[in-house]
Amino acid sequence: MTCSNFIFPLITFPYVSRVLLADGNGKINFATAIVNYFMLFASLGMPLYGVRTCAIVRDDRKKLSRTVKELFTISMVATALSLVVLLVMIGIVPKFQEYRGLLLVLSSNIWLQALGMDWLYQALEEYSYITVRSVAFKIVGIILMFMFVHEHGDYVVYAIITVIGGNGSMVLNYLRSFKLVDRVPLHECNLRQHVKPLFGLFLLSAAWSLYANMDTAMLGFLSNDTQNGYFGASVKIKQMLIACISALGTVLLPRLANYFGNGRTKEFYELLKKDSSFIMVAGFYVVVFCIF
């Protein structure tokens, strides 16, 4: 899956750059950075907390079903609030009004991410399913891009295609989740128990995400779309390489959470040591590669 996230942008980026040029890419980069802020508030740290919490109880279908219901409810409420705030900001911020179409299209990623419950599939370590549906929708996205993106002004069409290719599979995730967990009445759920740990992880995610997206958003306000397009190209290369380094940690997170939650500390530290060693070695070679 990480390889697909690396390879597909390498296939699409040269074509998109020639068609949309730097300013078209700059518009998409700016709108994406703004939407990512609202996606951060909608997620509330759920990508990490959901994997950890569900991984601990994944062997008990009843507990897993109740946990998923609780987390999904919290996620949908946060998503609704985030979308409302985004719509208000589009209406009152002049800079956002210039990108209204792009912001509305890319805001679909917010509710699709919440609907897809990717954290559930990671907790259950269903990586085969995640990879197959991810690659399939990326292939569909590439086909649609070559079919419909032909002119400089097609950046909104390209944004729609990126939503389909990147998060269209989340609808399938939601439908398939009914096979993995049982329906649980809302009155049997305890939402309050998740608020404090979610808030802690949200602050951790916010500290990283605010910094990670600030450069592109700030450049959009201070400069123009062309400069943002050039800057975004280098950022994409960096993000793809970071994804390769962090891939093993993402894969091991559910197993680590399961070991730790069930008191299997020896296995926990053995896996943690392997992950740390991989990051140090892979990170060194990626830095050398970037320098060359």
CSV table of C-alpha atoms in Angstrom, one decimal:
chain,number,residue,atom,x,y,z
A,1,MET,CA,0.0,0.0,0.0
A,2,THR,CA,2.9,2.3,0.8
A,3,CYS,CA,4.4,1.5,-2.6
A,4,SER,CA,1.2,2.4,-4.3
A,5,ASN,CA,1.1,5.8,-2.4
A,6,PHE,CA,4.6,6.3,-3.8
A,7,ILE,CA,4.2,5.1,-7.3
A,8,PHE,CA,0.9,6.6,-8.3
A,9,PRO,CA,1.8,10.2,-7.7
A,10,LEU,CA,5.0,9.6,-9.7
A,11,ILE,CA,2.7,8.5,-12.6
A,12,THR,CA,0.2,11.4,-12.3
A,13,PHE,CA,2.3,14.3,-11.2
A,14,PRO,CA,4.2,14.9,-14.5
A,15,TYR,CA,1.0,14.9,-16.5
A,16,VAL,CA,-0.9,17.1,-14.0
A,17,SER,CA,2.0,19.5,-13.9
A,18,ARG,CA,2.0,20.0,-17.7
A,19,VAL,CA,-1.8,20.4,-17.9
A,20,LEU,CA,-2.6,22.5,-14.8
A,21,LEU,CA,0.8,24.2,-14.6
A,22,ALA,CA,2.1,25.6,-11.4
A,23,ASP,CA,-0.8,28.0,-10.6
A,24,GLY,CA,-3.4,25.2,-11.0
A,25,ASN,CA,-1.5,22.9,-8.7
A,26,GLY,CA,-1.0,25.8,-6.3
A,27,LYS,CA,-4.8,26.3,-6.1
A,28,ILE,CA,-5.3,22.7,-5.2
A,29,ASN,CA,-2.4,22.7,-2.7
A,30,PHE,CA,-3.8,25.7,-0.9
A,31,ALA,CA,-7.3,24.4,-0.7
A,32,THR,CA,-6.1,21.0,0.5
A,33,ALA,CA,-4.0,22.6,3.3
A,34,ILE,CA,-7.1,24.5,4.5
A,35,VAL,CA,-9.3,21.4,4.3
A,36,ASN,CA,-6.7,19.4,6.2
A,37,TYR,CA,-7.1,21.8,9.2
A,38,PHE,CA,-10.8,21.1,9.4
A,39,MET,CA,-10.1,17.4,8.8
A,40,LEU,CA,-7.8,17.5,11.8
A,41,PHE,CA,-10.6,18.9,14.1
A,42,ALA,CA,-13.1,16.4,12.7
A,43,SER,CA,-10.8,13.4,13.4
A,44,LEU,CA,-10.1,14.4,17.0
A,45,GLY,CA,-7.1,12.1,17.2
A,46,MET,CA,-9.3,9.1,16.1
A,47,PRO,CA,-6.9,7.6,13.6
A,48,LEU,CA,-4.5,6.7,16.4
A,49,TYR,CA,-6.9,6.3,19.3
A,50,GLY,CA,-9.3,4.1,17.2
A,51,VAL,CA,-6.6,1.7,16.2
A,52,ARG,CA,-5.2,1.4,19.7
A,53,THR,CA,-8.6,1.0,21.4
A,54,CYS,CA,-10.1,-1.4,18.9
A,55,ALA,CA,-6.9,-3.5,18.8
A,56,ILE,CA,-7.1,-4.2,22.5
A,57,VAL,CA,-10.7,-5.6,22.4
A,58,ARG,CA,-10.6,-7.1,18.9
A,59,ASP,CA,-10.8,-10.6,20.2
A,60,ASP,CA,-14.2,-9.9,21.9
A,61,ARG,CA,-16.8,-9.2,19.2
A,62,LYS,CA,-19.3,-7.7,21.7
A,63,LYS,CA,-16.8,-5.3,23.2
A,64,LEU,CA,-15.5,-4.4,19.8
A,65,SER,CA,-19.0,-3.7,18.5
A,66,ARG,CA,-19.7,-1.4,21.4
A,67,THR,CA,-16.4,0.4,21.1
A,68,VAL,CA,-16.8,1.0,17.3
A,69,LYS,CA,-20.3,2.4,17.9
A,70,GLU,CA,-19.0,4.8,20.5
A,71,LEU,CA,-16.1,6.0,18.4
A,72,PHE,CA,-18.1,6.3,15.2
A,73,THR,CA,-20.7,8.4,17.0
A,74,ILE,CA,-18.1,10.8,18.4
A,75,SER,CA,-16.4,10.9,15.0
A,76,MET,CA,-19.6,11.8,13.1
A,77,VAL,CA,-20.6,14.6,15.6
A,78,ALA,CA,-17.1,16.1,15.3
A,79,THR,CA,-17.3,15.8,11.5
A,80,ALA,CA,-20.6,17.6,11.3
A,81,LEU,CA,-19.4,20.5,13.5
A,82,SER,CA,-16.2,20.8,11.5
A,83,LEU,CA,-18.1,21.0,8.2
A,84,VAL,CA,-20.5,23.6,9.6
A,85,VAL,CA,-17.5,25.8,10.7
A,86,LEU,CA,-15.9,25.3,7.3
A,87,LEU,CA,-19.0,26.4,5.4
A,88,VAL,CA,-19.2,29.5,7.7
A,89,MET,CA,-15.6,30.3,7.0
A,90,ILE,CA,-16.1,30.0,3.3
A,91,GLY,CA,-18.9,32.5,3.6
A,92,ILE,CA,-17.0,35.2,5.6
A,93,VAL,CA,-13.3,34.9,4.6
A,94,PRO,CA,-12.6,36.7,1.3
A,95,LYS,CA,-9.6,34.5,0.5
A,96,PHE,CA,-11.7,31.3,1.0
A,97,GLN,CA,-14.4,32.7,-1.3
A,98,GLU,CA,-11.9,32.7,-4.2
A,99,TYR,CA,-11.5,29.0,-3.7
A,100,ARG,CA,-15.1,28.2,-2.9
A,101,GLY,CA,-15.5,25.4,-5.5
A,102,LEU,CA,-12.3,23.7,-4.6
A,103,LEU,CA,-12.9,23.9,-0.8
A,104,LEU,CA,-16.4,22.4,-1.2
A,105,VAL,CA,-15.2,19.6,-3.4
A,106,LEU,CA,-12.2,18.7,-1.1
A,107,SER,CA,-14.4,19.0,2.0
A,108,SER,CA,-15.9,15.7,0.9
A,109,ASN,CA,-12.7,14.1,2.2
A,110,ILE,CA,-13.7,15.1,5.7
A,111,TRP,CA,-16.9,13.1,5.9
A,112,LEU,CA,-15.6,10.3,3.8
A,113,GLN,CA,-12.7,9.8,6.2
A,114,ALA,CA,-15.1,9.6,9.1
A,115,LEU,CA,-17.5,7.3,7.3
A,116,GLY,CA,-14.7,4.9,6.3
A,117,MET,CA,-13.5,4.0,9.8
A,118,ASP,CA,-10.1,3.1,8.5
A,119,TRP,CA,-8.9,2.8,12.1
A,120,LEU,CA,-11.2,-0.3,12.5
A,121,TYR,CA,-9.6,-2.2,9.6
A,122,GLN,CA,-6.1,-1.3,10.8
A,123,ALA,CA,-6.9,-2.5,14.3
A,124,LEU,CA,-8.1,-5.8,12.8
A,125,GLU,CA,-5.0,-5.9,10.6
A,126,GLU,CA,-7.0,-6.4,7.5
A,127,TYR,CA,-4.2,-5.1,5.3
A,128,SER,CA,-5.0,-7.2,2.3
A,129,TYR,CA,-8.5,-5.6,2.0
A,130,ILE,CA,-7.2,-2.1,2.7
A,131,THR,CA,-4.5,-2.5,0.0
A,132,VAL,CA,-6.7,-4.0,-2.7
A,133,ARG,CA,-9.5,-1.4,-2.4
A,134,SER,CA,-6.9,1.4,-2.1
A,135,VAL,CA,-5.0,0.4,-5.2
A,136,ALA,CA,-8.3,-0.3,-7.2
A,137,PHE,CA,-9.6,3.2,-6.5
A,138,LYS,CA,-6.2,4.8,-7.3
A,139,ILE,CA,-6.3,3.0,-10.7
A,140,VAL,CA,-9.8,4.3,-11.3
A,141,GLY,CA,-8.5,7.8,-10.4
A,142,ILE,CA,-5.7,7.6,-12.9
A,143,ILE,CA,-8.0,6.5,-15.7
A,144,LEU,CA,-10.5,9.3,-14.9
A,145,MET,CA,-7.6,11.8,-14.8
A,146,PHE,CA,-6.5,11.0,-18.3
A,147,MET,CA,-10.1,11.0,-19.5
A,148,PHE,CA,-11.3,14.3,-18.1
A,149,VAL,CA,-8.3,16.5,-17.2
A,150,HIS,CA,-7.1,18.1,-20.5
A,151,GLU,CA,-7.1,21.9,-20.0
A,152,HIS,CA,-5.5,24.4,-17.6
A,153,GLY,CA,-8.9,25.2,-16.1
A,154,ASP,CA,-9.7,21.6,-15.1
A,155,TYR,CA,-8.3,21.9,-11.6
A,156,VAL,CA,-11.8,21.5,-10.0
A,157,VAL,CA,-12.4,18.3,-12.1
A,158,TYR,CA,-8.9,17.1,-10.9
A,159,ALA,CA,-9.9,17.8,-7.3
A,160,ILE,CA,-13.1,15.7,-7.7
A,161,ILE,CA,-11.0,12.8,-9.2
A,162,THR,CA,-8.5,13.0,-6.3
A,163,VAL,CA,-11.4,12.7,-3.8
A,164,ILE,CA,-12.7,9.6,-5.7
A,165,GLY,CA,-9.3,8.0,-6.0
A,166,GLY,CA,-8.2,8.8,-2.5
A,167,ASN,CA,-11.3,8.3,-0.4
A,168,GLY,CA,-14.0,6.8,-2.6
A,169,SER,CA,-13.3,3.4,-1.1
A,170,MET,CA,-14.4,4.7,2.3
A,171,VAL,CA,-18.0,4.1,1.3
A,172,LEU,CA,-17.1,0.4,0.8
A,173,ASN,CA,-15.5,0.4,4.2
A,174,TYR,CA,-18.7,1.6,5.8
A,175,LEU,CA,-20.8,-1.0,4.1
A,176,ARG,CA,-18.4,-3.8,4.9
A,177,SER,CA,-18.2,-2.8,8.6
A,178,PHE,CA,-21.6,-4.3,9.2
A,179,LYS,CA,-20.0,-7.8,8.7
A,180,LEU,CA,-17.3,-7.1,11.2
A,181,VAL,CA,-19.3,-5.7,14.1
A,182,ASP,CA,-22.8,-6.0,15.4
A,183,ARG,CA,-25.4,-3.2,15.8
A,184,VAL,CA,-25.4,-1.6,19.3
A,185,PRO,CA,-28.1,0.7,20.6
A,186,LEU,CA,-26.8,4.2,21.4
A,187,HIS,CA,-28.2,4.1,24.9
A,188,GLU,CA,-25.8,1.2,25.7
A,189,CYS,CA,-22.8,3.2,24.8
A,190,ASN,CA,-20.5,5.2,27.1
A,191,LEU,CA,-19.1,8.1,25.0
A,192,ARG,CA,-17.7,10.0,28.0
A,193,GLN,CA,-14.9,7.4,28.6
A,194,HIS,CA,-13.3,8.3,25.3
A,195,VAL,CA,-13.3,12.1,25.6
A,196,LYS,CA,-10.2,12.6,27.8
A,197,PRO,CA,-7.8,10.2,25.9
A,198,LEU,CA,-9.1,11.5,22.5
A,199,PHE,CA,-8.4,15.0,23.6
A,200,GLY,CA,-4.9,14.1,24.5
A,201,LEU,CA,-4.2,12.5,21.2
A,202,PHE,CA,-5.9,15.3,19.4
A,203,LEU,CA,-3.5,17.8,20.9
A,204,LEU,CA,-0.6,15.6,19.8
A,205,SER,CA,-2.0,15.3,16.2
A,206,ALA,CA,-2.8,19.1,16.2
A,207,ALA,CA,0.8,20.0,17.1
A,208,TRP,CA,2.1,18.0,14.1
A,209,SER,CA,-0.6,18.8,11.6
A,210,LEU,CA,-0.8,22.6,12.3
A,211,TYR,CA,3.0,22.8,11.7
A,212,ALA,CA,2.8,20.4,8.6
A,213,ASN,CA,0.1,22.4,6.8
A,214,MET,CA,1.0,25.9,7.9
A,215,ASP,CA,3.7,26.4,5.2
A,216,THR,CA,1.3,25.8,2.3
A,217,ALA,CA,-1.6,27.7,3.9
A,218,MET,CA,0.6,30.7,4.8
A,219,LEU,CA,2.2,30.8,1.4
A,220,GLY,CA,-1.3,30.9,-0.2
A,221,PHE,CA,-2.2,34.0,1.8
A,222,LEU,CA,1.2,35.8,1.4
A,223,SER,CA,2.1,34.9,-2.2
A,224,ASN,CA,0.3,33.5,-5.2
A,225,ASP,CA,-0.8,30.1,-6.7
A,226,THR,CA,2.3,29.7,-8.9
A,227,GLN,CA,4.7,29.9,-6.0
A,228,ASN,CA,2.5,27.5,-4.0
A,229,GLY,CA,2.5,25.1,-6.9
A,230,TYR,CA,6.3,25.0,-7.0
A,231,PHE,CA,6.6,24.6,-3.3
A,232,GLY,CA,3.9,21.9,-3.2
A,233,ALA,CA,6.0,19.7,-5.7
A,234,SER,CA,8.9,19.5,-3.3
A,235,VAL,CA,6.6,18.9,-0.3
A,236,LYS,CA,5.0,15.9,-2.1
A,237,ILE,CA,8.3,14.3,-2.7
A,238,LYS,CA,9.2,14.7,1.0
A,239,GLN,CA,5.8,13.3,2.1
A,240,MET,CA,6.2,10.2,-0.1
A,241,LEU,CA,9.6,9.4,1.3
A,242,ILE,CA,8.4,9.9,4.9
A,243,ALA,CA,5.6,7.5,4.2
A,244,CYS,CA,8.1,4.8,3.3
A,245,ILE,CA,10.0,5.3,6.5
A,246,SER,CA,6.9,5.3,8.7
A,247,ALA,CA,5.1,2.4,6.9
A,248,LEU,CA,6.4,-0.3,9.3
A,249,GLY,CA,5.2,1.6,12.4
A,250,THR,CA,1.8,2.0,10.9
A,251,VAL,CA,1.5,-1.7,10.3
A,252,LEU,CA,2.8,-2.6,13.7
A,253,LEU,CA,0.6,-0.2,15.7
A,254,PRO,CA,-2.4,-2.5,16.1
A,255,ARG,CA,-0.2,-5.5,17.2
A,256,LEU,CA,1.7,-3.2,19.6
A,257,ALA,CA,-1.5,-2.0,21.1
A,258,ASN,CA,-2.9,-5.5,21.4
A,259,TYR,CA,0.3,-6.7,23.2
A,260,PHE,CA,0.5,-3.8,25.5
A,261,GLY,CA,-3.2,-3.9,26.4
A,262,ASN,CA,-3.0,-7.6,27.2
A,263,GLY,CA,0.2,-7.3,29.3
A,264,ARG,CA,2.5,-9.0,26.8
A,265,THR,CA,5.3,-6.6,27.5
A,266,LYS,CA,8.1,-8.9,26.2
A,267,GLU,CA,6.6,-9.1,22.7
A,268,PHE,CA,5.7,-5.4,22.8
A,269,TYR,CA,9.3,-4.3,23.4
A,270,GLU,CA,10.7,-6.7,20.8
A,271,LEU,CA,8.4,-5.3,18.1
A,272,LEU,CA,9.1,-1.7,19.2
A,273,LYS,CA,12.8,-2.4,19.0
A,274,LYS,CA,12.5,-3.7,15.4
A,275,ASP,CA,10.4,-0.7,14.4
A,276,SER,CA,12.9,1.8,15.9
A,277,SER,CA,15.8,0.0,14.1
A,278,PHE,CA,14.0,0.1,10.8
A,279,ILE,CA,13.3,3.8,11.1
A,280,MET,CA,16.9,4.7,11.9
A,281,VAL,CA,18.3,2.6,9.1
A,282,ALA,CA,15.7,3.5,6.4
A,283,GLY,CA,15.7,7.2,7.5
A,284,PHE,CA,19.5,7.4,7.1
A,285,TYR,CA,19.4,6.1,3.5
A,286,VAL,CA,16.4,8.3,2.6
A,287,VAL,CA,18.3,11.4,3.7
A,288,VAL,CA,21.4,10.3,1.7
A,289,PHE,CA,19.1,9.7,-1.3
A,290,CYS,CA,17.6,13.2,-0.9
A,291,ILE,CA,21.0,14.8,-0.7
A,292,PHE,CA,22.2,13.2,-3.9
